[in-house]
């Protein structure tokens, strides 16, 4: 009964202050739209970076002259690193395996038939638990007797380092930006609602005069804020949906670029979830914005 | 109850309702409600401000200073008993408004005690102020109606605030509007009503929660003499049901005509407190005029 009355009061005040209500709604729309465009972009970049990062592996090539004993010793060394938790997985790739893989990769495998003998060395392919461990792994095995003197150890050090830096940067910059956006949105909506309350300062005064408690006055304003936030969020989500279907999906299916391949779709946020998050954010923005702003007007 | 029906019955003709005042019907019991008492009120403990026995309004050495050492009230002690009709007179700046705003805790006394219905407002927690205000009806010179609400909705708001059901609101609002002589005008917006009618709406709003104390700050300040007369008659009628009425005004004619208790303020001090007209002895308090 009370909630119904507060709701009717909120609708009345939206109608009575149409211009300000529209302003608040548009503010929410812009805030949610920016947030909604930014969150998937951020998630995409992050998943692209982490997809690249997981590809950083270390190849330890084994000399053709190494004895079985030496190779077993190296295997044990890497096994110890795995027990320590630095290595996630490692596999032995024999000379034959290496040749077979090469054969699969080549468009015309017949060229390999020309070879008098198998020139490819055997290797251990090591996947670090974290790309940051790569250097430690390399340091642990680099002086091993079984190592191939010419090939040695191959791993994309600079790529790994750059990716690590990029991943950290993307993460922190992303969170910072989302935080700033949220604060800005709350301030913007609060400011718009302040206009609305300022326009009705006398009305609030009268309400207090007839003995309305602060919450009795506050509820309709909060509901008003939530309605504006929700409507803004829904429109923003609709616009984002249009952009996703019309632009992003078309681009992703049409172009076969490195970027679309590297960003896993699993890492990107699902649209229904994004919708829920954004609509929730819109409602919260409206409620918090009006709640904070009202406090100033309800003192005595 | 019979008396209530009587009132509503007479109120459909404003003029007849006011003849009641002139013929001075027999006094009604002090606690008789103006309209049907609330039946389905949900009230939490401590939410109700009930005036106790003793004076309705009591000021004990009240001093109110504004910023910059401006004195609103400068040591006022006065007592108003339940059921009295009192005029508070004085020029603008004499402290009338300060007096009234102290009564509804819009202001707090710098020192001294403001006691309403036995409760010292200095000790009233801020969260309890709304409940004090529900126990006091307030009427102002500028009516203070909600501009985008009809007369009925304005009165209804005061009932909604106290948590009345919609049925109760729908029942009591027409009753009270009829009582103040606004039968059939409930659907008008304030701007569609005359000044006198707007003031009647604000009186209806002040009355609808059956306050034991009605405070009016220059209720006739914006009205012509005839309309003022009607408003003052209405206030007299309300007083006759046992409601304490305190009217701040500088309308000499009205005060002279009514011959009630007059508290005269000048520069924040009480200079006269007696029954009679605005200024019975010009030689004594000439500076007030």
Coordinates of C-alpha atoms in Angstrom, one line a residue:
Chain A
X1 CA 0.0 0.0 0.0
X2 CA 2.7 2.4 1.0
X3 CA 5.0 1.3 -1.8
X4 CA 2.2 1.9 -4.2
X5 CA 1.6 5.4 -2.9
X6 CA 5.4 6.2 -3.1
X7 CA 5.4 4.9 -6.6
X8 CA 2.4 7.1 -7.6
X9 CA 4.1 10.0 -6.0
X10 CA 7.3 9.3 -8.0
X11 CA 5.3 9.1 -11.3
X12 CA 3.5 12.3 -10.4
X13 CA 6.8 14.1 -9.8
X14 CA 8.3 12.8 -13.1
X15 CA 5.3 14.1 -15.0
X16 CA 5.3 17.4 -13.1
X17 CA 9.0 17.9 -13.8
X18 CA 9.2 16.4 -17.3
X19 CA 12.2 18.5 -18.5
X20 CA 14.4 17.6 -15.5
X21 CA 13.3 13.9 -15.6
X22 CA 14.3 13.8 -19.2
X23 CA 17.7 15.3 -18.3
X24 CA 18.3 12.8 -15.6
X25 CA 17.3 9.9 -17.9
X26 CA 19.6 11.2 -20.7
X27 CA 22.4 11.5 -18.1
X28 CA 21.9 7.9 -17.0
X29 CA 21.7 6.8 -20.7
X30 CA 25.0 8.4 -21.5
X31 CA 26.7 7.0 -18.4
X32 CA 25.4 3.5 -18.9
X33 CA 26.2 3.6 -22.7
X34 CA 29.8 4.6 -22.0
X35 CA 30.0 1.9 -19.3
X36 CA 28.4 -0.6 -21.6
X37 CA 30.7 0.1 -24.5
X38 CA 33.7 0.1 -22.3
X39 CA 33.2 -3.1 -20.3
X40 CA 33.1 -5.5 -23.3
X41 CA 36.0 -3.7 -24.9
X42 CA 38.0 -4.1 -21.7
X43 CA 37.0 -7.7 -21.4
X44 CA 37.9 -8.3 -25.0
X45 CA 41.3 -6.8 -24.8
X46 CA 42.0 -8.6 -21.5
X47 CA 41.0 -12.0 -23.0
X48 CA 43.1 -11.3 -26.1
X49 CA 46.1 -10.5 -24.0
X50 CA 45.7 -13.5 -21.7
X51 CA 45.2 -15.7 -24.8
X52 CA 48.6 -14.5 -26.1
X53 CA 50.1 -14.9 -22.7
X54 CA 49.1 -18.5 -22.4
X55 CA 50.9 -19.2 -25.6
X56 CA 54.3 -18.4 -24.1
X57 CA 56.0 -21.7 -23.8
X58 CA 59.6 -22.8 -23.5
X59 CA 61.3 -25.2 -26.0
X60 CA 64.4 -27.0 -24.6
X61 CA 66.2 -28.6 -27.5
X62 CA 68.2 -31.7 -26.9
X63 CA 71.5 -32.5 -28.5
X64 CA 71.5 -35.5 -30.9
X65 CA 74.6 -36.7 -29.1
X66 CA 73.0 -36.6 -25.6
X67 CA 72.8 -40.0 -23.9
X68 CA 69.6 -41.5 -22.6
X69 CA 70.9 -40.9 -19.1
X70 CA 71.5 -37.2 -19.8
X71 CA 68.0 -36.8 -21.2
X72 CA 66.5 -38.6 -18.3
X73 CA 68.4 -36.3 -15.9
X74 CA 67.0 -33.3 -17.8
X75 CA 63.5 -34.8 -17.6
X76 CA 63.9 -35.2 -13.8
X77 CA 65.0 -31.6 -13.5
X78 CA 61.9 -30.3 -15.3
X79 CA 59.8 -32.7 -13.3
X80 CA 61.1 -31.1 -10.1
X81 CA 60.1 -27.7 -11.5
X82 CA 56.6 -29.1 -12.1
X83 CA 56.5 -30.3 -8.5
X84 CA 57.6 -26.8 -7.4
X85 CA 54.6 -25.4 -9.3
X86 CA 56.6 -23.4 -11.8
X87 CA 55.8 -25.7 -14.7
X88 CA 52.2 -26.5 -15.6
X89 CA 52.9 -29.1 -18.2
X90 CA 55.7 -30.5 -20.2
X91 CA 56.0 -33.0 -23.1
X92 CA 58.9 -34.8 -24.7
X93 CA 58.9 -34.4 -28.5
X94 CA 61.2 -37.0 -30.1
X95 CA 63.1 -36.4 -33.4
X96 CA 60.5 -38.5 -35.2
X97 CA 57.6 -36.6 -33.6
X98 CA 59.2 -33.3 -34.6
X99 CA 59.5 -34.5 -38.1
X100 CA 55.9 -35.7 -38.2
X101 CA 54.7 -32.3 -36.8
X102 CA 56.8 -30.5 -39.4
X103 CA 55.3 -32.8 -42.1
X104 CA 51.7 -31.9 -40.9
X105 CA 52.5 -28.2 -41.0
X106 CA 54.0 -28.0 -44.4
X107 CA 51.8 -27.6 -47.5
X108 CA 54.0 -29.8 -49.5
X109 CA 55.5 -32.4 -47.2
X110 CA 57.3 -34.1 -50.1
X111 CA 60.3 -31.7 -49.7
X112 CA 61.1 -33.5 -46.5
X113 CA 61.6 -36.7 -48.4
X114 CA 64.6 -35.1 -50.1
X115 CA 66.4 -34.9 -46.7
X116 CA 69.1 -37.6 -46.2
X117 CA 68.4 -37.7 -42.5
X118 CA 66.2 -36.1 -39.9
X119 CA 67.8 -32.8 -39.1
X120 CA 65.3 -31.9 -36.3
X121 CA 66.4 -32.2 -32.7
X122 CA 64.2 -33.7 -30.0
X123 CA 62.9 -31.2 -27.4
X124 CA 61.0 -30.7 -24.2
X125 CA 58.0 -28.4 -24.7
X126 CA 57.4 -26.7 -21.3
X127 CA 54.3 -24.6 -20.4
X128 CA 55.0 -22.4 -17.4
X129 CA 52.2 -22.0 -14.9
X130 CA 52.6 -18.3 -15.3
X131 CA 54.5 -16.6 -18.1
X132 CA 56.4 -14.7 -15.3
X133 CA 58.1 -18.1 -14.4
X134 CA 59.6 -18.5 -17.9
X135 CA 62.9 -16.8 -16.9
X136 CA 63.3 -19.0 -13.8
X137 CA 62.7 -22.1 -15.9
X138 CA 65.2 -21.0 -18.4
X139 CA 67.8 -20.3 -15.7
X140 CA 67.3 -23.7 -14.2
X141 CA 67.9 -25.7 -17.4
X142 CA 70.2 -23.5 -19.5
X143 CA 73.5 -25.2 -18.4
X144 CA 72.2 -28.7 -18.8
X145 CA 74.6 -31.1 -20.5
X146 CA 71.8 -32.6 -22.7
X147 CA 71.1 -29.3 -24.3
X148 CA 71.6 -28.9 -28.0
X149 CA 74.6 -26.5 -28.4
X150 CA 73.3 -24.6 -31.3
X151 CA 69.5 -24.5 -30.7
X152 CA 69.7 -24.4 -26.9
X153 CA 66.5 -22.9 -25.4
X154 CA 64.0 -21.0 -27.4
X155 CA 61.3 -19.0 -25.9
X156 CA 59.8 -15.6 -26.9
X157 CA 61.2 -13.6 -24.1
X158 CA 60.5 -10.1 -25.3
X159 CA 57.0 -11.1 -26.3
X160 CA 56.3 -12.6 -22.9
X161 CA 57.6 -9.5 -21.1
X162 CA 55.7 -7.1 -23.3
X163 CA 52.5 -9.2 -22.9
X164 CA 52.9 -9.3 -19.2
X165 CA 53.3 -5.5 -19.0
X166 CA 50.4 -5.0 -21.3
X167 CA 48.1 -7.4 -19.4
X168 CA 48.9 -5.7 -16.1
X169 CA 48.3 -2.2 -17.7
X170 CA 45.1 -3.2 -19.3
X171 CA 43.8 -4.7 -16.0
X172 CA 44.6 -1.7 -13.9
X173 CA 43.7 1.0 -16.4
X174 CA 40.4 -0.8 -17.0
X175 CA 39.5 -0.9 -13.4
X176 CA 40.5 2.7 -12.9
X177 CA 38.5 3.8 -15.9
X178 CA 35.4 1.9 -14.8
X179 CA 35.8 3.4 -11.3
X180 CA 36.1 7.0 -12.7
X181 CA 33.1 6.4 -15.0
X182 CA 30.9 5.2 -12.2
X183 CA 31.9 8.2 -9.9
X184 CA 31.3 10.6 -12.8
X185 CA 27.9 9.0 -13.5
X186 CA 26.8 9.2 -9.9
X187 CA 27.9 12.9 -9.7
X188 CA 26.1 13.7 -13.0
X189 CA 22.9 12.0 -12.0
X190 CA 23.1 13.5 -8.5
X191 CA 23.5 16.9 -10.0
X192 CA 20.5 16.5 -12.2
X193 CA 18.4 15.3 -9.3
X194 CA 19.6 18.2 -7.2
X195 CA 18.2 20.5 -9.9
X196 CA 14.9 18.6 -9.6
X197 CA 14.9 18.9 -5.8
X198 CA 16.0 22.5 -5.9
X199 CA 13.1 23.3 -8.1
X200 CA 10.9 21.7 -5.5
X201 CA 12.6 23.0 -2.4
X202 CA 9.5 24.7 -1.2
X203 CA 7.5 21.6 -1.8
X204 CA 9.9 19.6 0.4
X205 CA 9.6 22.4 3.0
X206 CA 5.8 22.1 3.0
X207 CA 6.1 18.3 3.3
X208 CA 8.3 18.7 6.4
X209 CA 5.9 21.2 7.7
X210 CA 3.0 18.8 7.8
X211 CA 5.1 16.3 9.6
X212 CA 6.4 14.0 6.8
X213 CA 9.4 12.0 8.0
X214 CA 12.6 12.2 6.0
X215 CA 12.1 8.7 4.6
X216 CA 8.5 9.6 3.6
X217 CA 9.9 12.4 1.5
X218 CA 12.9 10.5 0.3
X219 CA 11.2 7.4 -1.1
X220 CA 9.4 9.0 -4.0
X221 CA 12.6 10.8 -5.0
X222 CA 14.6 7.6 -4.8
X223 CA 12.0 5.8 -6.9
X224 CA 12.1 8.7 -9.3
X225 CA 15.8 8.3 -9.6
X226 CA 15.6 4.6 -10.1
X227 CA 13.0 5.0 -12.8
X228 CA 15.1 7.5 -14.7
X229 CA 18.2 5.3 -14.2
X230 CA 16.3 2.2 -15.5
X231 CA 14.8 3.9 -18.5
X232 CA 18.2 5.4 -19.4
X233 CA 19.9 2.0 -19.0
X234 CA 17.3 0.2 -21.1
X235 CA 17.6 2.7 -23.9
X236 CA 21.4 2.5 -23.7
X237 CA 21.4 -1.3 -23.8
X238 CA 19.1 -1.1 -26.8
X239 CA 21.6 1.2 -28.5
X240 CA 24.5 -1.1 -27.6
X241 CA 22.6 -4.1 -28.9
X242 CA 22.1 -2.3 -32.2
X243 CA 25.8 -1.5 -32.4
X244 CA 26.7 -5.1 -31.5
X245 CA 24.5 -6.6 -34.1
X246 CA 25.0 -4.0 -36.8
X247 CA 28.7 -3.3 -36.5
X248 CA 30.7 -5.6 -34.2
X249 CA 29.2 -8.9 -35.2
X250 CA 29.3 -8.1 -38.9
X251 CA 32.9 -7.0 -38.6
X252 CA 33.8 -10.1 -36.6
X253 CA 32.3 -12.5 -39.1
X254 CA 33.4 -10.7 -42.1
X255 CA 37.0 -10.0 -41.2
X256 CA 39.4 -12.8 -40.4
X257 CA 41.9 -10.7 -38.7
X258 CA 44.5 -11.6 -36.1
X259 CA 42.6 -9.6 -33.5
X260 CA 39.3 -11.5 -33.8
X261 CA 41.2 -14.8 -33.7
X262 CA 43.3 -13.9 -30.7
X263 CA 40.4 -12.7 -28.6
X264 CA 38.5 -15.7 -27.4
X265 CA 34.7 -15.2 -27.3
X266 CA 34.7 -17.1 -24.1
X267 CA 36.6 -14.3 -22.4
X268 CA 34.2 -11.6 -23.7
X269 CA 31.2 -10.9 -21.5
X270 CA 27.9 -12.4 -22.7
X271 CA 25.3 -9.8 -23.8
X272 CA 22.5 -10.9 -21.5
X273 CA 24.8 -10.7 -18.5
X274 CA 26.0 -7.3 -19.7
X275 CA 22.4 -6.2 -19.9
X276 CA 21.7 -7.3 -16.3
X277 CA 24.9 -5.5 -15.1
X278 CA 24.1 -2.3 -17.0
X279 CA 20.4 -2.1 -16.0
X280 CA 21.4 -2.8 -12.4
X281 CA 24.0 -0.1 -12.6
X282 CA 21.5 2.4 -14.0
X283 CA 19.0 1.7 -11.2
X284 CA 21.8 1.9 -8.6
X285 CA 23.1 5.2 -10.1
X286 CA 19.6 6.7 -9.9
X287 CA 19.0 5.6 -6.3
X288 CA 22.4 6.5 -5.0
X289 CA 22.4 9.8 -6.9
X290 CA 19.1 10.9 -5.4
X291 CA 19.8 9.5 -2.0
X292 CA 23.0 11.4 -1.6
X293 CA 21.6 14.6 -3.0
X294 CA 18.5 14.5 -0.7
X295 CA 20.5 14.4 2.5
X296 CA 21.4 18.0 2.1
X297 CA 17.8 19.2 1.8
X298 CA 16.5 17.2 4.7
X299 CA 18.4 18.7 7.5
X300 CA 15.9 20.5 9.8
Chain B
X1 CA -20.6 12.5 17.0
X2 CA -23.9 14.3 16.6
X3 CA -22.1 17.5 16.7
X4 CA -19.8 16.5 13.8
X5 CA -22.7 15.6 11.6
X6 CA -24.2 18.9 12.5
X7 CA -21.1 20.7 11.4
X8 CA -20.8 18.9 8.1
X9 CA -24.5 19.5 7.5
X10 CA -24.1 23.2 8.0
X11 CA -20.9 23.5 6.1
X12 CA -22.5 23.0 2.7
X13 CA -23.6 26.5 3.0
X14 CA -20.6 28.6 4.2
X15 CA -22.7 31.4 5.3
X16 CA -24.9 29.3 7.5
X17 CA -21.9 27.7 9.0
X18 CA -20.7 31.0 10.1
X19 CA -24.0 32.1 11.6
X20 CA -23.2 29.3 14.1
X21 CA -20.3 31.4 15.3
X22 CA -22.3 34.5 15.8
X23 CA -25.1 32.9 17.8
X24 CA -22.4 31.3 20.0
X25 CA -23.6 27.7 20.5
X26 CA -23.1 26.1 23.9
X27 CA -19.5 25.2 24.6
X28 CA -18.4 21.8 23.3
X29 CA -16.2 19.5 25.4
X30 CA -12.5 20.3 25.0
X31 CA -11.5 17.0 23.5
X32 CA -14.2 16.7 20.9
X33 CA -12.8 15.8 17.6
X34 CA -13.5 18.0 14.7
X35 CA -14.0 15.1 12.4
X36 CA -14.3 11.4 12.7
X37 CA -11.4 10.0 14.7
X38 CA -8.9 7.8 12.9
X39 CA -9.7 4.1 13.2
X40 CA -7.0 2.2 11.4
X41 CA -3.9 4.1 12.2
X42 CA -0.8 2.1 12.4
X43 CA 1.5 3.8 14.9
X44 CA 4.7 2.6 16.3
X45 CA 5.6 3.3 19.9
X46 CA 7.1 6.7 20.4
X47 CA 5.9 8.0 17.1
X48 CA 3.0 9.9 18.6
X49 CA 3.4 13.3 20.2
X50 CA 0.6 13.6 22.8
X51 CA 0.3 16.8 24.7
X52 CA 0.2 16.1 28.4
X53 CA -1.8 18.1 31.0
X54 CA -0.7 21.6 31.9
X55 CA -0.1 24.5 29.6
X56 CA -0.2 23.9 25.8
X57 CA 2.5 26.4 25.1
X58 CA 5.1 27.5 27.6
X59 CA 8.1 29.7 27.0
X60 CA 10.6 30.0 29.9
X61 CA 13.1 32.8 29.5
X62 CA 13.5 32.1 25.8
X63 CA 16.3 33.9 24.0
X64 CA 16.8 33.4 20.3
X65 CA 19.8 35.0 18.7
X66 CA 20.5 34.8 15.0
X67 CA 23.9 35.1 13.4
X68 CA 25.4 38.5 13.8
X69 CA 23.8 39.0 17.2
X70 CA 20.4 39.8 15.8
X71 CA 17.9 39.1 18.5
X72 CA 14.8 37.3 17.5
X73 CA 13.5 36.9 21.0
X74 CA 15.1 38.5 24.1
X75 CA 13.9 36.7 27.2
X76 CA 10.3 35.7 26.6
X77 CA 8.3 33.9 29.3
X78 CA 4.7 33.2 28.7
X79 CA 2.2 30.4 29.2
X80 CA -0.8 29.5 27.0
X81 CA -3.4 27.1 28.5
X82 CA -5.1 24.4 26.5
X83 CA -8.2 25.7 24.8
X84 CA -7.2 29.3 24.7
X85 CA -7.4 31.7 21.7
X86 CA -4.4 34.0 21.7
X87 CA -3.3 36.7 19.4
X88 CA 0.4 37.4 19.1
X89 CA 0.8 41.0 17.8
X90 CA 3.7 43.2 17.0
X91 CA 5.3 44.9 14.0
X92 CA 7.5 43.0 11.6
X93 CA 10.7 42.2 13.3
X94 CA 9.1 42.2 16.7
X95 CA 9.7 38.4 17.1
X96 CA 6.3 37.0 16.1
X97 CA 7.7 34.7 13.5
X98 CA 10.6 33.6 15.6
X99 CA 8.1 32.7 18.4
X100 CA 6.1 30.6 16.0
X101 CA 9.0 28.9 14.3
X102 CA 10.3 28.0 17.8
X103 CA 7.0 26.3 18.5
X104 CA 7.3 24.0 15.6
X105 CA 11.0 23.4 16.1
X106 CA 11.9 25.1 12.8
X107 CA 14.3 27.0 15.1
X108 CA 15.9 26.1 18.4
X109 CA 16.1 28.5 21.3
X110 CA 19.6 29.9 22.0
X111 CA 18.7 29.6 25.7
X112 CA 15.6 29.0 27.8
X113 CA 12.9 26.4 27.3
X114 CA 10.2 26.1 24.7
X115 CA 7.7 23.6 26.1
X116 CA 4.8 22.3 23.9
X117 CA 2.2 20.0 25.4
X118 CA 4.6 19.4 28.3
X119 CA 7.5 18.5 26.1
X120 CA 10.7 20.5 26.1
X121 CA 11.5 21.0 22.4
X122 CA 15.2 21.5 23.3
X123 CA 15.3 17.9 24.3
X124 CA 13.3 16.6 21.3
X125 CA 15.4 14.5 19.0
X126 CA 15.5 15.6 15.4
X127 CA 14.0 12.4 14.2
X128 CA 10.9 13.1 16.4
X129 CA 10.3 16.5 15.0
X130 CA 7.9 15.2 12.3
X131 CA 5.7 13.8 15.0
X132 CA 5.6 17.1 16.8
X133 CA 4.6 18.8 13.6
X134 CA 1.7 16.4 13.1
X135 CA 0.4 17.3 16.5
X136 CA 0.4 21.0 15.6
X137 CA -1.6 22.4 12.8
X138 CA 0.1 25.2 10.9
X139 CA -1.4 28.0 8.8
X140 CA 0.7 30.6 7.0
X141 CA 0.3 33.9 5.3
X142 CA 1.4 32.4 2.0
X143 CA -0.7 29.3 2.5
X144 CA 2.2 26.9 1.6
X145 CA 0.1 24.5 -0.5
X146 CA 1.7 22.1 -2.8
X147 CA 1.1 23.9 -6.2
X148 CA 0.6 20.8 -8.4
X149 CA -1.9 19.1 -6.2
X150 CA -5.6 19.7 -5.9
X151 CA -7.2 21.0 -2.7
X152 CA -8.2 17.4 -1.9
X153 CA -4.7 16.1 -2.6
X154 CA -3.1 18.8 -0.4
X155 CA -5.3 17.8 2.5
X156 CA -4.8 14.1 1.8
X157 CA -1.0 14.6 1.9
X158 CA -1.1 15.4 5.6
X159 CA -3.1 12.2 6.2
X160 CA -0.8 10.1 4.1
X161 CA 2.1 11.4 6.1
X162 CA 0.5 9.9 9.2
X163 CA 0.0 6.6 7.5
X164 CA -3.8 6.6 7.0
X165 CA -5.3 4.1 4.6
X166 CA -6.6 5.2 1.3
X167 CA -10.2 4.5 2.3
X168 CA -9.8 6.7 5.4
X169 CA -8.2 9.5 3.3
X170 CA -11.0 9.3 0.8
X171 CA -13.6 9.5 3.6
X172 CA -12.1 12.2 5.7
X173 CA -10.9 14.7 3.1
X174 CA -14.3 15.6 1.8
X175 CA -15.5 15.9 5.4
X176 CA -12.9 18.3 6.4
X177 CA -13.2 20.3 3.1
X178 CA -16.9 20.7 3.8
X179 CA -16.2 21.8 7.3
X180 CA -14.0 24.7 6.1
X181 CA -16.6 25.7 3.5
X182 CA -15.0 24.2 0.4
X183 CA -17.6 21.7 -0.5
X184 CA -17.3 20.7 -4.1
X185 CA -14.0 22.5 -4.7
X186 CA -11.7 19.6 -3.8
X187 CA -10.7 19.1 -7.4
X188 CA -9.4 22.6 -8.0
X189 CA -5.7 23.3 -8.0
X190 CA -4.5 26.1 -5.6
X191 CA -4.1 28.6 -8.5
X192 CA -7.7 28.0 -9.4
X193 CA -8.9 29.1 -6.0
X194 CA -9.1 32.6 -4.5
X195 CA -6.8 33.6 -1.7
X196 CA -9.4 33.0 0.9
X197 CA -10.2 29.6 -0.5
X198 CA -6.5 28.7 -0.5
X199 CA -6.3 29.7 3.1
X200 CA -9.3 27.5 3.9
X201 CA -7.5 24.6 2.2
X202 CA -4.4 25.2 4.3
X203 CA -6.6 25.3 7.4
X204 CA -8.3 22.1 6.4
X205 CA -4.9 20.5 6.0
X206 CA -3.8 21.8 9.4
X207 CA -7.0 20.4 11.0
X208 CA -7.2 17.0 9.3
X209 CA -4.9 15.3 11.9
X210 CA -6.9 16.8 14.7
X211 CA -4.2 18.8 16.3
X212 CA -4.6 20.1 19.9
X213 CA -2.8 23.2 18.9
X214 CA -3.3 25.3 15.8
X215 CA -0.7 28.0 14.9
X216 CA -1.4 30.6 12.3
X217 CA 1.2 33.0 11.1
X218 CA -0.4 36.1 9.6
X219 CA -3.3 33.9 8.2
X220 CA -5.1 37.0 6.8
X221 CA -2.0 38.9 5.7
X222 CA -2.8 38.4 2.0
X223 CA -6.5 38.6 2.2
X224 CA -9.1 41.4 1.9
X225 CA -11.0 42.4 5.1
X226 CA -14.2 40.4 4.3
X227 CA -12.3 37.3 3.5
X228 CA -10.1 37.8 6.6
X229 CA -13.3 37.9 8.7
X230 CA -14.4 34.6 7.3
X231 CA -11.0 33.0 8.1
X232 CA -11.0 34.4 11.6
X233 CA -14.5 33.1 12.2
X234 CA -13.4 29.7 11.0
X235 CA -10.5 29.8 13.5
X236 CA -12.9 30.8 16.3
X237 CA -15.0 27.9 15.4
X238 CA -12.1 25.5 15.6
X239 CA -11.1 27.0 18.9
X240 CA -14.6 26.3 20.2
X241 CA -14.0 22.5 19.7
X242 CA -11.2 22.7 22.3
X243 CA -8.2 23.3 20.0
X244 CA -5.7 25.8 21.3
X245 CA -5.4 28.6 18.7
X246 CA -2.4 30.9 18.4
X247 CA -2.6 33.6 15.8
X248 CA 0.3 35.9 15.0
X249 CA -0.9 39.0 13.2
X250 CA -0.4 42.7 12.8
X251 CA -4.0 43.2 11.6
X252 CA -5.3 45.7 14.2
X253 CA -8.9 45.6 13.1
X254 CA -9.2 41.8 13.4
X255 CA -7.7 41.8 16.9
X256 CA -9.8 44.7 18.1
X257 CA -12.9 43.0 16.9
X258 CA -12.2 39.6 18.4
X259 CA -11.4 40.9 22.0
X260 CA -9.3 37.9 22.9
X261 CA -6.1 37.5 24.9
X262 CA -3.4 39.5 23.2
X263 CA 0.4 39.0 23.7
X264 CA 2.2 42.0 22.3
X265 CA 5.9 41.7 21.3
X266 CA 8.3 44.5 20.7
X267 CA 11.9 44.0 19.8
X268 CA 11.8 40.4 21.0
X269 CA 10.2 41.2 24.4
X270 CA 6.6 40.9 25.6
X271 CA 5.4 44.4 26.3
X272 CA 1.7 43.5 27.1
X273 CA -0.3 40.4 27.8
X274 CA -3.9 41.1 28.4
X275 CA -7.4 40.5 27.0
X276 CA -8.8 43.1 24.7
X277 CA -7.8 44.8 21.5
X278 CA -4.6 45.3 19.6
X279 CA -3.5 48.3 21.7
X280 CA -5.8 49.2 24.5
X281 CA -3.7 51.9 26.0
X282 CA -1.7 53.8 23.4
X283 CA 0.1 55.8 26.1
X284 CA 1.5 52.6 27.5
X285 CA 2.8 50.8 24.4
X286 CA 2.7 53.5 21.8
X287 CA 5.8 52.2 20.1
X288 CA 4.1 49.0 19.0
X289 CA 1.6 50.8 16.8

